[in-house]
Coordinates of C-alpha atoms in Angstrom, one line a residue:
Chain A
M162 CA 26.3 111.4 -32.2
S163 CA 24.0 113.1 -30.5
P164 CA 20.4 111.9 -31.4
S165 CA 18.4 113.5 -34.1
D166 CA 16.7 116.9 -33.7
H167 CA 13.2 116.3 -33.7
R168 CA 11.4 119.6 -34.2
P169 CA 7.1 119.7 -33.9
A170 CA 6.1 121.0 -37.7
Q171 CA 4.5 124.0 -36.3
G172 CA 7.2 124.9 -34.0
T173 CA 5.4 124.1 -31.0
P174 CA 7.4 122.2 -28.7
D175 CA 6.7 118.4 -27.7
P176 CA 7.6 117.9 -23.7
A177 CA 7.5 114.1 -24.5
A178 CA 9.3 113.9 -27.5
E179 CA 12.0 116.4 -26.1
A180 CA 12.2 114.3 -22.7
F181 CA 12.9 111.1 -25.3
Q182 CA 15.5 112.8 -27.3
A183 CA 17.0 114.2 -24.1
L184 CA 17.0 110.5 -22.5
L185 CA 18.7 108.9 -25.6
R186 CA 21.5 111.6 -25.1
Q187 CA 22.8 110.0 -22.4
H188 CA 23.4 106.9 -24.2
T189 CA 27.2 107.8 -25.3
T190 CA 29.8 105.5 -26.5
P191 CA 33.6 105.2 -25.6
D192 CA 35.9 107.1 -27.7
P193 CA 38.0 104.9 -29.8
S194 CA 41.4 103.8 -28.6
A195 CA 44.4 106.1 -29.7
G196 CA 45.6 103.6 -32.2
F197 CA 42.3 102.4 -34.0
V198 CA 42.7 104.7 -36.6
E199 CA 46.1 103.6 -37.3
S200 CA 46.1 99.7 -37.0
T201 CA 42.8 99.8 -39.1
A202 CA 44.9 101.5 -41.9
V203 CA 47.7 99.0 -41.6
R204 CA 45.3 95.9 -41.7
I205 CA 43.8 97.3 -44.8
G206 CA 47.2 97.9 -46.3
M207 CA 47.9 94.3 -45.6
H208 CA 44.8 93.3 -46.8
Q209 CA 44.9 94.9 -49.8
I210 CA 46.3 92.9 -52.7
S211 CA 47.6 95.3 -55.7
A212 CA 48.3 93.3 -58.8
P213 CA 51.7 94.6 -60.3
E214 CA 51.2 96.8 -63.1
V215 CA 52.0 95.3 -66.8
S216 CA 54.6 97.2 -68.8
A217 CA 53.7 98.9 -71.7
D218 CA 55.5 96.4 -74.1
F219 CA 54.4 92.9 -72.2
V220 CA 51.7 91.8 -75.3
D221 CA 54.8 93.4 -77.6
R222 CA 57.5 90.9 -76.5
V223 CA 54.7 88.1 -75.8
M224 CA 54.0 88.3 -79.5
D225 CA 57.4 88.3 -80.6
T226 CA 58.2 85.3 -78.7
L227 CA 55.4 83.4 -80.3
H228 CA 56.4 84.3 -83.7
T229 CA 60.0 83.2 -83.2
D230 CA 58.7 79.9 -81.6
A231 CA 57.0 79.6 -85.0
L232 CA 59.9 80.0 -87.0
V233 CA 62.4 78.2 -85.3
G234 CA 60.6 76.1 -83.1
P235 CA 60.5 76.5 -79.2
R236 CA 63.5 77.6 -77.5
F237 CA 63.4 74.6 -75.2
D238 CA 62.4 70.8 -74.9
H239 CA 59.0 70.1 -73.4
P240 CA 58.6 67.4 -71.1
A241 CA 57.0 64.4 -72.2
P242 CA 53.9 64.4 -70.6
L243 CA 53.3 62.0 -68.1
P244 CA 50.5 59.0 -68.7
L245 CA 47.4 59.8 -67.2
A246 CA 46.2 57.2 -64.7
T247 CA 43.3 55.2 -65.7
P248 CA 41.1 54.8 -63.0
W249 CA 39.5 51.4 -62.3
R250 CA 36.1 53.1 -63.8
A251 CA 37.3 53.3 -67.2
R252 CA 38.8 49.9 -66.8
A253 CA 35.2 48.1 -66.6
P254 CA 34.7 47.3 -70.3
G255 CA 37.8 45.8 -70.8
I256 CA 37.6 43.5 -67.8
V257 CA 34.0 42.4 -68.5
A258 CA 35.0 41.5 -72.1
A259 CA 37.9 39.5 -71.2
T260 CA 36.0 37.8 -68.4
L261 CA 33.3 36.8 -70.8
L262 CA 35.9 35.8 -73.4
A263 CA 37.9 33.7 -70.9
A264 CA 34.1 31.9 -70.2
A265 CA 33.1 30.9 -73.3
I266 CA 36.2 29.6 -74.0
L267 CA 36.0 27.1 -70.8
I268 CA 32.5 26.2 -71.9
A269 CA 33.9 25.5 -75.3
L270 CA 36.6 23.5 -73.9
W271 CA 34.9 21.6 -71.3
P272 CA 34.5 17.7 -72.0
S273 CA 30.5 17.2 -71.9
N274 CA 29.0 14.0 -71.3
Q275 CA 27.5 13.5 -74.5
G276 CA 25.4 10.2 -73.8
M277 CA 23.7 11.5 -70.7
A278 CA 23.0 15.1 -72.2
G279 CA 21.4 13.9 -75.8
P280 CA 18.6 11.6 -74.7
L281 CA 18.1 14.2 -71.8
I282 CA 17.6 16.9 -74.6
D283 CA 15.6 14.4 -76.4
Q284 CA 13.2 13.4 -74.2
Q285 CA 12.6 17.2 -73.0
V286 CA 12.5 18.6 -76.7
F287 CA 11.2 15.7 -78.7
P288 CA 9.3 13.4 -76.5
S289 CA 8.8 10.8 -79.3
A290 CA 12.2 11.3 -80.5
G291 CA 12.9 7.6 -80.2
A292 CA 10.0 6.3 -82.3
N293 CA 10.1 8.7 -85.1
T294 CA 14.1 8.1 -85.4
F295 CA 13.2 4.3 -86.0
N296 CA 10.3 5.4 -88.5
R297 CA 12.4 7.4 -90.9
T298 CA 15.4 4.8 -90.4
L299 CA 12.9 2.3 -91.9
S300 CA 11.5 4.3 -94.8
L301 CA 15.4 4.9 -95.6
I302 CA 16.1 1.1 -95.9
R303 CA 12.6 -0.3 -96.8
P304 CA 13.3 0.5 -100.9
A305 CA 16.6 -1.0 -100.5
L306 CA 14.9 -4.2 -99.0
S307 CA 11.9 -4.1 -101.8
N308 CA 14.6 -4.2 -104.2
S309 CA 16.4 -7.4 -103.0
S310 CA 15.4 -10.4 -105.4
S311 CA 14.9 -12.7 -102.8
G312 CA 12.3 -11.1 -101.5
D313 CA 13.5 -12.3 -98.1
A314 CA 15.2 -9.5 -96.1
E315 CA 17.7 -10.4 -93.7
P316 CA 17.0 -9.0 -90.3
I317 CA 18.8 -6.1 -90.0
L318 CA 19.8 -5.0 -86.7
H319 CA 18.0 -8.1 -85.4
M320 CA 14.7 -6.4 -86.6
P321 CA 11.9 -8.3 -87.8
P322 CA 11.9 -7.9 -91.4
A323 CA 9.5 -5.3 -93.2
P324 CA 6.6 -7.0 -95.3
P325 CA 7.1 -7.3 -98.9
L326 CA 5.8 -4.4 -100.7
T327 CA 2.8 -5.3 -102.8
A328 CA 0.7 -2.8 -105.1
D329 CA -1.7 -2.9 -103.1
A330 CA 0.5 -1.3 -100.2
G331 CA -0.3 1.9 -101.1
A332 CA -3.7 1.4 -99.8
M333 CA -3.4 2.3 -96.6
P334 CA -5.9 1.5 -94.1
P335 CA -8.3 4.8 -93.4
I336 CA -6.9 6.9 -90.5
E337 CA -9.4 6.2 -88.1
E338 CA -8.5 8.8 -85.6
Q339 CA -7.3 12.2 -86.5
P340 CA -5.9 15.1 -84.6
A341 CA -8.8 17.4 -83.0
F342 CA -8.2 20.6 -81.7
R343 CA -9.2 21.8 -78.1
G344 CA -12.8 21.6 -77.7
Q345 CA -13.4 19.9 -81.1
R346 CA -15.0 16.1 -80.9
R347 CA -12.9 13.4 -82.1
R348 CA -14.5 11.3 -85.0
Chain B
M194 CA 27.5 112.1 -41.5
E195 CA 29.1 113.9 -44.5
D196 CA 29.7 111.6 -47.4
V197 CA 33.3 110.7 -48.6
P198 CA 35.2 112.6 -51.5
L199 CA 35.2 110.4 -54.3
A200 CA 38.7 111.0 -55.2
D201 CA 39.4 109.4 -52.0
I202 CA 37.1 106.4 -52.8
R203 CA 38.5 106.1 -56.3
S204 CA 42.7 106.8 -54.6
A205 CA 42.2 104.2 -51.7
A206 CA 40.5 101.6 -54.5
A207 CA 43.6 101.8 -56.8
G208 CA 46.1 101.4 -53.4
D209 CA 46.5 104.6 -52.3
A210 CA 47.3 104.0 -48.4
D211 CA 46.9 107.5 -47.4
A212 CA 43.4 107.5 -49.6
S213 CA 42.1 105.1 -47.5
R214 CA 43.5 106.3 -44.3
R215 CA 41.4 109.4 -44.9
I216 CA 38.2 107.2 -45.5
V217 CA 38.6 105.3 -42.0
E218 CA 39.4 108.4 -40.3
A219 CA 35.8 110.0 -41.7
L220 CA 34.2 106.7 -40.9
H221 CA 35.3 105.0 -37.9
R222 CA 33.2 107.1 -35.3
P223 CA 30.0 106.6 -36.6
V224 CA 31.0 102.8 -37.5
L225 CA 32.2 102.0 -34.1
A226 CA 29.3 104.2 -32.6
T227 CA 26.7 102.1 -34.3
V228 CA 28.3 98.6 -33.8
H229 CA 28.6 99.7 -30.0
R230 CA 24.9 100.3 -29.8
F231 CA 23.7 97.8 -31.7
V232 CA 25.8 94.5 -30.5
G233 CA 25.8 96.1 -26.9
R234 CA 28.2 96.2 -24.2
R235 CA 28.3 92.6 -23.9
F236 CA 30.7 92.8 -26.9
A237 CA 32.6 95.7 -25.5
E238 CA 36.1 94.2 -25.7
D239 CA 35.3 93.0 -29.3
I240 CA 33.8 96.2 -30.7
E241 CA 36.8 97.5 -32.2
D242 CA 37.9 94.4 -33.7
I243 CA 34.2 94.1 -35.1
A244 CA 34.4 97.5 -36.6
Q245 CA 37.8 96.9 -38.3
E246 CA 36.4 93.6 -39.7
V247 CA 33.9 96.1 -41.2
F248 CA 36.3 98.1 -42.9
L249 CA 38.6 95.1 -44.1
K250 CA 35.0 94.0 -45.8
I251 CA 34.3 97.7 -47.1
F252 CA 37.9 98.1 -48.5
K253 CA 38.0 94.4 -50.0
A254 CA 34.9 95.6 -52.2
I255 CA 35.7 99.2 -52.4
D256 CA 36.6 98.9 -56.3
R257 CA 33.2 97.7 -56.8
F258 CA 31.2 101.3 -55.5
D259 CA 29.7 102.7 -58.5
P260 CA 28.8 106.8 -57.6
D261 CA 26.8 107.0 -60.6
R262 CA 24.1 104.5 -59.1
G263 CA 23.2 107.2 -57.1
V264 CA 24.0 105.7 -53.9
K265 CA 26.1 107.3 -51.2
F266 CA 29.5 106.1 -50.1
T267 CA 28.3 106.1 -46.2
T268 CA 24.8 104.8 -47.2
W269 CA 27.0 101.8 -49.0
A270 CA 29.5 101.3 -46.5
F271 CA 26.9 100.9 -43.8
T272 CA 25.5 98.0 -45.6
F273 CA 28.6 96.2 -44.4
V274 CA 28.3 97.6 -40.7
K275 CA 24.7 96.2 -40.7
N276 CA 25.3 92.8 -42.3
H277 CA 28.6 92.1 -40.1
C278 CA 26.6 93.0 -37.1
F279 CA 24.1 90.8 -38.0
D280 CA 26.4 87.9 -38.9
V281 CA 28.2 88.6 -35.3
L282 CA 24.5 88.2 -33.7
K283 CA 23.9 85.0 -35.7
K284 CA 27.4 83.5 -35.2
R285 CA 27.5 84.5 -31.2
R286 CA 23.6 83.5 -30.3
L287 CA 22.7 86.7 -28.5
P288 CA 19.5 86.7 -27.0
T289 CA 17.0 88.7 -29.3
F290 CA 13.6 90.3 -28.4
S291 CA 10.3 90.6 -30.4
L292 CA 8.3 93.8 -30.2
G293 CA 5.1 91.8 -29.0
G294 CA 6.4 91.1 -25.7
E295 CA 7.4 87.5 -26.2
E296 CA 11.3 87.0 -25.3
D297 CA 13.4 84.6 -26.2
E298 CA 14.6 81.5 -23.8
A299 CA 18.0 83.2 -23.8
G300 CA 17.4 85.2 -21.2
T301 CA 15.6 88.6 -20.0
W302 CA 16.7 91.9 -19.4
E303 CA 15.6 93.6 -16.2
L304 CA 15.3 97.6 -16.1
E305 CA 16.0 98.9 -13.1
D306 CA 13.6 100.8 -11.2
A307 CA 14.2 104.5 -11.9
G308 CA 12.2 106.2 -9.2
A309 CA 12.2 109.9 -9.6
R310 CA 15.3 110.6 -11.6
K311 CA 14.8 112.3 -14.6
P312 CA 17.7 112.7 -17.8
G313 CA 19.1 116.2 -16.5
D314 CA 19.9 114.8 -13.0
T315 CA 23.9 114.3 -12.7
A316 CA 23.5 111.2 -10.6
L317 CA 21.8 109.5 -13.7
N318 CA 24.5 109.5 -16.4
A319 CA 26.2 105.8 -17.2
E320 CA 23.6 104.1 -15.1
L321 CA 20.7 105.4 -17.1
G322 CA 22.8 104.6 -20.4
Q323 CA 22.9 101.5 -19.2
Q324 CA 19.3 101.0 -18.8
I325 CA 18.4 103.0 -22.5
E326 CA 21.0 100.4 -23.8
A327 CA 19.3 97.3 -22.4
A328 CA 15.8 98.9 -23.7
L329 CA 17.7 99.0 -27.2
Q330 CA 18.9 95.2 -26.8
Q331 CA 15.2 94.1 -26.2
L332 CA 14.4 95.3 -29.7
S333 CA 14.9 93.0 -32.8
P334 CA 17.9 93.6 -34.8
D335 CA 16.2 95.0 -37.8
H336 CA 14.2 97.6 -35.5
R337 CA 17.4 98.2 -33.4
M338 CA 19.5 98.6 -36.2
V339 CA 16.6 101.2 -37.7
F340 CA 16.6 103.1 -34.7
V341 CA 20.4 103.6 -34.4
L342 CA 21.0 104.8 -37.7
R343 CA 17.8 107.1 -37.2
E344 CA 18.0 108.9 -33.9
F345 CA 21.8 108.3 -33.3
E346 CA 23.4 108.7 -36.5
Q347 CA 20.8 110.7 -37.9
M348 CA 20.8 109.3 -41.3
D349 CA 18.1 110.1 -43.5
L350 CA 15.3 107.4 -44.1
K351 CA 16.2 107.0 -47.7
S352 CA 19.5 105.9 -47.0
I353 CA 18.3 103.6 -44.0
A354 CA 16.0 102.0 -46.8
G355 CA 19.3 101.4 -48.6
V356 CA 20.8 99.9 -45.8
M357 CA 18.2 97.8 -44.4
D358 CA 17.4 96.8 -48.2
C359 CA 13.7 97.5 -47.7
S360 CA 11.2 100.2 -48.7
E361 CA 10.9 103.7 -46.6
G362 CA 7.7 102.3 -45.6
T363 CA 8.9 99.8 -44.0
V364 CA 11.6 101.8 -42.1
K365 CA 9.2 104.6 -41.2
S366 CA 7.1 101.7 -39.5
R367 CA 9.7 99.8 -38.0
L368 CA 11.0 103.1 -36.7
H369 CA 7.6 103.9 -35.1
R370 CA 7.4 100.7 -33.5
A371 CA 10.8 100.9 -32.0
K372 CA 10.3 104.2 -30.7
E373 CA 7.2 102.9 -28.9
A374 CA 8.7 100.1 -27.5
L375 CA 11.3 102.0 -26.0
K376 CA 9.2 104.7 -24.5
D377 CA 7.3 102.2 -22.9
K378 CA 10.5 100.2 -21.8
L379 CA 11.7 103.6 -20.5
R380 CA 8.7 105.2 -19.2
P381 CA 9.8 105.4 -15.6
Y382 CA 12.4 107.9 -17.2
L383 CA 10.3 110.0 -19.5
Q384 CA 8.0 111.7 -16.8
T385 CA 8.2 115.5 -18.0

């Protein structure tokens, strides 16, 4: 392992290059230990994993076995496969659906206070629900009252009797006030 | 450096222990010397272990060596030497030095005053070798490996380019810079 031989191109010696090469020759390395090659070869042999060679009739024997199994069935019983463990993540949709169903049943069966819930809803959704109900009821009973022979209607539900229907009953007083749209003057 | 016979390579790849041994026999000296010069005497106790690890890597991959690609086996094998040596330096965090004079914080290497000594003096010997090694260790790993492969193992530029995975121009450039740096460091010993 000596340094490379640097020869000048024209054959003229280069004292600087020769001195440099001579200097590099002073850098030697120790000889390998006596057992280096042997121990290395042993380590290589230990690490070389050689797969056993496949016999020539391996494929034929495998095919014969498969053919026999196809004709007479497998020669041994396979154990039943174990049920796969279901992860919690997979069960989540079922849990959510069951929870929603239980909540719906609970809400349906829960005793509600109609007396409080009804007017409260009417007042919020139909602010004039009371007056409308009264007018509808009155319009329903008014024909019955007009067909009575006496003409004197008995008070119903302690309400004053409706006035008798006359021919000019259809002549309603003119509507003085009509709904006006925003920005439109009322007449 | 003579190349390894192809028949031995194929036999070793097939698990032939004798062929493996012949390959180790052919390569162990240049591999050990390269490892020694590259990692330095601070790894003196580990150099044979490092070299054995290199051989294990070579033989683990020997079935992937393709002679049809035009690469010599020794060139292919020395890529493992180079890669493993670089890995060793990274893992053990040895100080490295740039050619520009900037040094890492890990340490500095001081060359002793050579005085009037010359390579031919008998008293020089081992001490001068230590100075050369100290100068070598001041090169960057790339420059040091190129210099070692060329100047000590006499590997041709094309093979070095293959080992270093770079162009021949890059090899020439690194070689030139490494030589200049070493001549500068070893100037006291180069008085002719």
